[in-house]
Every structure is written in structure tokens, then in C-alpha cells.
PDB file of C-alpha atoms in Angstrom:
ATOM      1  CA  UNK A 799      17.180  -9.141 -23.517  1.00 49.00           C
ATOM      2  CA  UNK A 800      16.309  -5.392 -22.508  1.00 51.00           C
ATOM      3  CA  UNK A 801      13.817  -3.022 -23.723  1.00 49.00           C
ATOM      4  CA  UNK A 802      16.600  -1.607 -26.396  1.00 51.00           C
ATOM      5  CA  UNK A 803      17.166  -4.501 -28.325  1.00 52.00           C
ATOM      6  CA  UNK A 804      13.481  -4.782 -28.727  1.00 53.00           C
ATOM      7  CA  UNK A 805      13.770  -0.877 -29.871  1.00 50.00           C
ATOM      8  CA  UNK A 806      10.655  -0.461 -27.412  1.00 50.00           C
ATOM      9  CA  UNK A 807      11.526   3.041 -25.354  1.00 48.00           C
ATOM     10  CA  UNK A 808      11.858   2.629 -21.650  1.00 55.00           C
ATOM     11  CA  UNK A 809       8.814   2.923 -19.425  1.00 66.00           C
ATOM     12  CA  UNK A 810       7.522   3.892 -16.206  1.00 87.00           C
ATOM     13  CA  UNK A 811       4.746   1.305 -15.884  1.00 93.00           C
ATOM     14  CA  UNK A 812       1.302   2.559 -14.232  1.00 94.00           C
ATOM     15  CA  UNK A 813      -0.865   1.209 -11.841  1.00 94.00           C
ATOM     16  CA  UNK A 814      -3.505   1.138 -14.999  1.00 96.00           C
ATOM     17  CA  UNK A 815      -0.923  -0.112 -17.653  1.00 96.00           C
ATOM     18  CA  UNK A 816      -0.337  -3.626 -15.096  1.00 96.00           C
ATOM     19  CA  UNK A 817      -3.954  -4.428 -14.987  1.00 97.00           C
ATOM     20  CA  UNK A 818      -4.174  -4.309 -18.401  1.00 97.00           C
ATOM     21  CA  UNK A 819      -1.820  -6.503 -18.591  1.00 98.00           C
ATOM     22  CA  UNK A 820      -2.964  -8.480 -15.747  1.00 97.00           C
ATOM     23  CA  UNK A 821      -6.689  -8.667 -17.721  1.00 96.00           C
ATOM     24  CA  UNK A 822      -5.081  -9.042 -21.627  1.00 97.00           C
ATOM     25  CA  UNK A 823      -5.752  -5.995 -22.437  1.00 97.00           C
ATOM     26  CA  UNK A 824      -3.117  -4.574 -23.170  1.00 96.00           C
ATOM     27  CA  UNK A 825      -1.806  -4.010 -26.539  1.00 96.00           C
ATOM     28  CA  UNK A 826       0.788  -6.599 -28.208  1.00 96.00           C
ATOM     29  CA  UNK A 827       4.076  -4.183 -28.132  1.00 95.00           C
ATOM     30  CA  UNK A 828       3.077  -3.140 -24.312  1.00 95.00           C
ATOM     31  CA  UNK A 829       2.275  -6.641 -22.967  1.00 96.00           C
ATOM     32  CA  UNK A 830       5.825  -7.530 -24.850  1.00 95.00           C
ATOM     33  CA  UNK A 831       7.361  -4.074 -22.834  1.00 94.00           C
ATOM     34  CA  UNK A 832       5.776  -4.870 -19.767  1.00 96.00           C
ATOM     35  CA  UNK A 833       6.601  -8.696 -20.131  1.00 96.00           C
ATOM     36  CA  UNK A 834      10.522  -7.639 -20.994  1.00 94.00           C
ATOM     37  CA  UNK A 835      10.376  -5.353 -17.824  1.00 94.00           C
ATOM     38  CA  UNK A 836       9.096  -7.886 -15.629  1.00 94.00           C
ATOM     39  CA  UNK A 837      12.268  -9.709 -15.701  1.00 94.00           C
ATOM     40  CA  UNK A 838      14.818  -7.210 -14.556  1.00 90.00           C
ATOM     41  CA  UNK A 839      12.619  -5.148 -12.594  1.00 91.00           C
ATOM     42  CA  UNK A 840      11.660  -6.641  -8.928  1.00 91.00           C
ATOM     43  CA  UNK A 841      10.078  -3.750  -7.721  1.00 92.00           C
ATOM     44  CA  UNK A 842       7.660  -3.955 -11.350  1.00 94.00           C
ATOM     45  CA  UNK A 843       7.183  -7.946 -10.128  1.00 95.00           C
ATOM     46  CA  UNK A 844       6.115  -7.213  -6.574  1.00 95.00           C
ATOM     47  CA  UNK A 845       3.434  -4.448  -7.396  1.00 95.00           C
ATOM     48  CA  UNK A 846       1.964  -7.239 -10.300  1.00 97.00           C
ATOM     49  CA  UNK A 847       2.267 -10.031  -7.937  1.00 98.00           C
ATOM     50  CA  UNK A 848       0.359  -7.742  -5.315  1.00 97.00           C
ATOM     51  CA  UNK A 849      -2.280  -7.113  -7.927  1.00 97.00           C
ATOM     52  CA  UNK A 850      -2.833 -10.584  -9.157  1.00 97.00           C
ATOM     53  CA  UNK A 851      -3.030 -11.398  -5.282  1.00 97.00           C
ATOM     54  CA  UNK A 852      -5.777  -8.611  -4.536  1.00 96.00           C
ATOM     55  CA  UNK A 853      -7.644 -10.250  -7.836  1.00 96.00           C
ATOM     56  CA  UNK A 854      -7.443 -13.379  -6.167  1.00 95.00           C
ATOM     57  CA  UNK A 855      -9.158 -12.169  -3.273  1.00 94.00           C
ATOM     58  CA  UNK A 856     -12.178 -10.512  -5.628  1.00 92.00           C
ATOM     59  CA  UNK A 857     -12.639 -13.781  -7.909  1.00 91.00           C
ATOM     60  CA  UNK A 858     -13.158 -15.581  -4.433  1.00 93.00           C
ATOM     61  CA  UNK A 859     -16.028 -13.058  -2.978  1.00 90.00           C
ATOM     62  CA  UNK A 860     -19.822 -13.909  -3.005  1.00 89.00           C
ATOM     63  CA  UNK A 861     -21.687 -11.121  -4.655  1.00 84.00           C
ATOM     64  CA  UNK A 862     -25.031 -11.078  -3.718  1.00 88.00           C
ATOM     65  CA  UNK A 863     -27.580  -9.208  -5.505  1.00 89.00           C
ATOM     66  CA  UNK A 864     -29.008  -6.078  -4.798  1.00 89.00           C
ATOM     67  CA  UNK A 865     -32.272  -5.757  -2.506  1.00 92.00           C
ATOM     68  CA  UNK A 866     -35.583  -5.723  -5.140  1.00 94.00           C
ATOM     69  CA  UNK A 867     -36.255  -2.234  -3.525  1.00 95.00           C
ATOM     70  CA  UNK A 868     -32.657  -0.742  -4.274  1.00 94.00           C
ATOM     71  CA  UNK A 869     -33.444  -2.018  -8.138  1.00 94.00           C
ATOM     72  CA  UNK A 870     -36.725  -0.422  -8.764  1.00 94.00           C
ATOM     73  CA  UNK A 871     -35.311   3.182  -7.161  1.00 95.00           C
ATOM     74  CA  UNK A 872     -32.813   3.023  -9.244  1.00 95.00           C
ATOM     75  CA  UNK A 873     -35.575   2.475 -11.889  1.00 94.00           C
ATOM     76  CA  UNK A 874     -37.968   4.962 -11.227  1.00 93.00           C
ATOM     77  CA  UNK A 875     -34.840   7.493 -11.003  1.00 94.00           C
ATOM     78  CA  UNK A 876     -34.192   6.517 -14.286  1.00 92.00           C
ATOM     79  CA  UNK A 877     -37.403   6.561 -15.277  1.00 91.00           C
ATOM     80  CA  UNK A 878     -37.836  10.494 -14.018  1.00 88.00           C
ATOM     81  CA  UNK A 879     -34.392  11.839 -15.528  1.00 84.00           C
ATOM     82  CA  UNK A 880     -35.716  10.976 -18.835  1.00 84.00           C
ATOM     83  CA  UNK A 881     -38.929  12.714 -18.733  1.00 79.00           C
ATOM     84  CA  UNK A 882     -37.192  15.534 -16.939  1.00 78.00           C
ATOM     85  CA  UNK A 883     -35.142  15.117 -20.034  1.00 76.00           C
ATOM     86  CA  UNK A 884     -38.029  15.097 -22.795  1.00 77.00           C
ATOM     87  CA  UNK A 885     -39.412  17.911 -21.768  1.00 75.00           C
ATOM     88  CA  UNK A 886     -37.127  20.206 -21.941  1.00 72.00           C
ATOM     89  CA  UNK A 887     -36.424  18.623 -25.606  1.00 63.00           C
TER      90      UNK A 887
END
């Protein structure tokens, strides 16, 4: 089956339009596009199996939280914008 009997147009995938796929977001007809493409196109297979790979590697890394002193900057940045903010309102 090709991308023609589905009467879906023929694509040039992005980076973007594979990690929406890769994540579910994509919509029904391109997840069905992308999923038709997938099995004739190697190169299209290699760049998704390189992505699924690299989120692999980020589901496995510790995040640590920020420093306490990082969090209240940000804060009192915050925290000044929006006065700046109110009074020039």
C-alpha cells in the first residue's frame, strides 16, 4: 500500500512532524501518512529510529531540581517585571 491508494499527497516528513508522531501527537491522517511512509522509506526509518533512541537516552536521565537560590531569582524577577509592568498600566 502507498500513499496514493490512501489518496494522502506525498510528503517530505520534518524533523517536527516525526516527534509528533513519536509523542501521539500527531493528527490521525498524518500518523496514517507517516505510518504508510515508514514502510518503504529506510532513510524515514533510520532518522525515527535515531529519535526514539535519543528519547531513550532522556527518559533514562536523573533530573535534579534546581538550587532553592536559582528558584527564588527567578521569583523576585518575576516579581519586578510585573510591577515594572503595573506601572506603566
Amino acid at each position: 500500500m502507498n500513499l496514493k491508494q490512501l489518496n494522502l499527497p506525498m510528503h517530505n516528513f520534518t524533523s517536527e512532524d516525526l516527534l509528533q508522531y513519536l509523542y501521539n501527537e500527531a493528527s490521525t491522517e498524518k500518523a496514517a501518512a507517516i505510518g504508510v511512509a515508514l514502510l518503504s522509506d529506510w532513510s524515514l526509518r533510520e532518522k525515527l529510529e535515531m529519535m526514539k533512541g535519543a528519547q531513550a537516552e532522556l527518559n533514562s536521565v536523573k533530573l535534579l531540581s534546581p538550587r532553592k537560590q536559582t528558584l527564588d531569582n527567578i521569583l523576585n524577577y518575576a516579581e519586578k517585571s510585573i510591577e515594572a509592568f503595573s506601572e506603566k498600566a
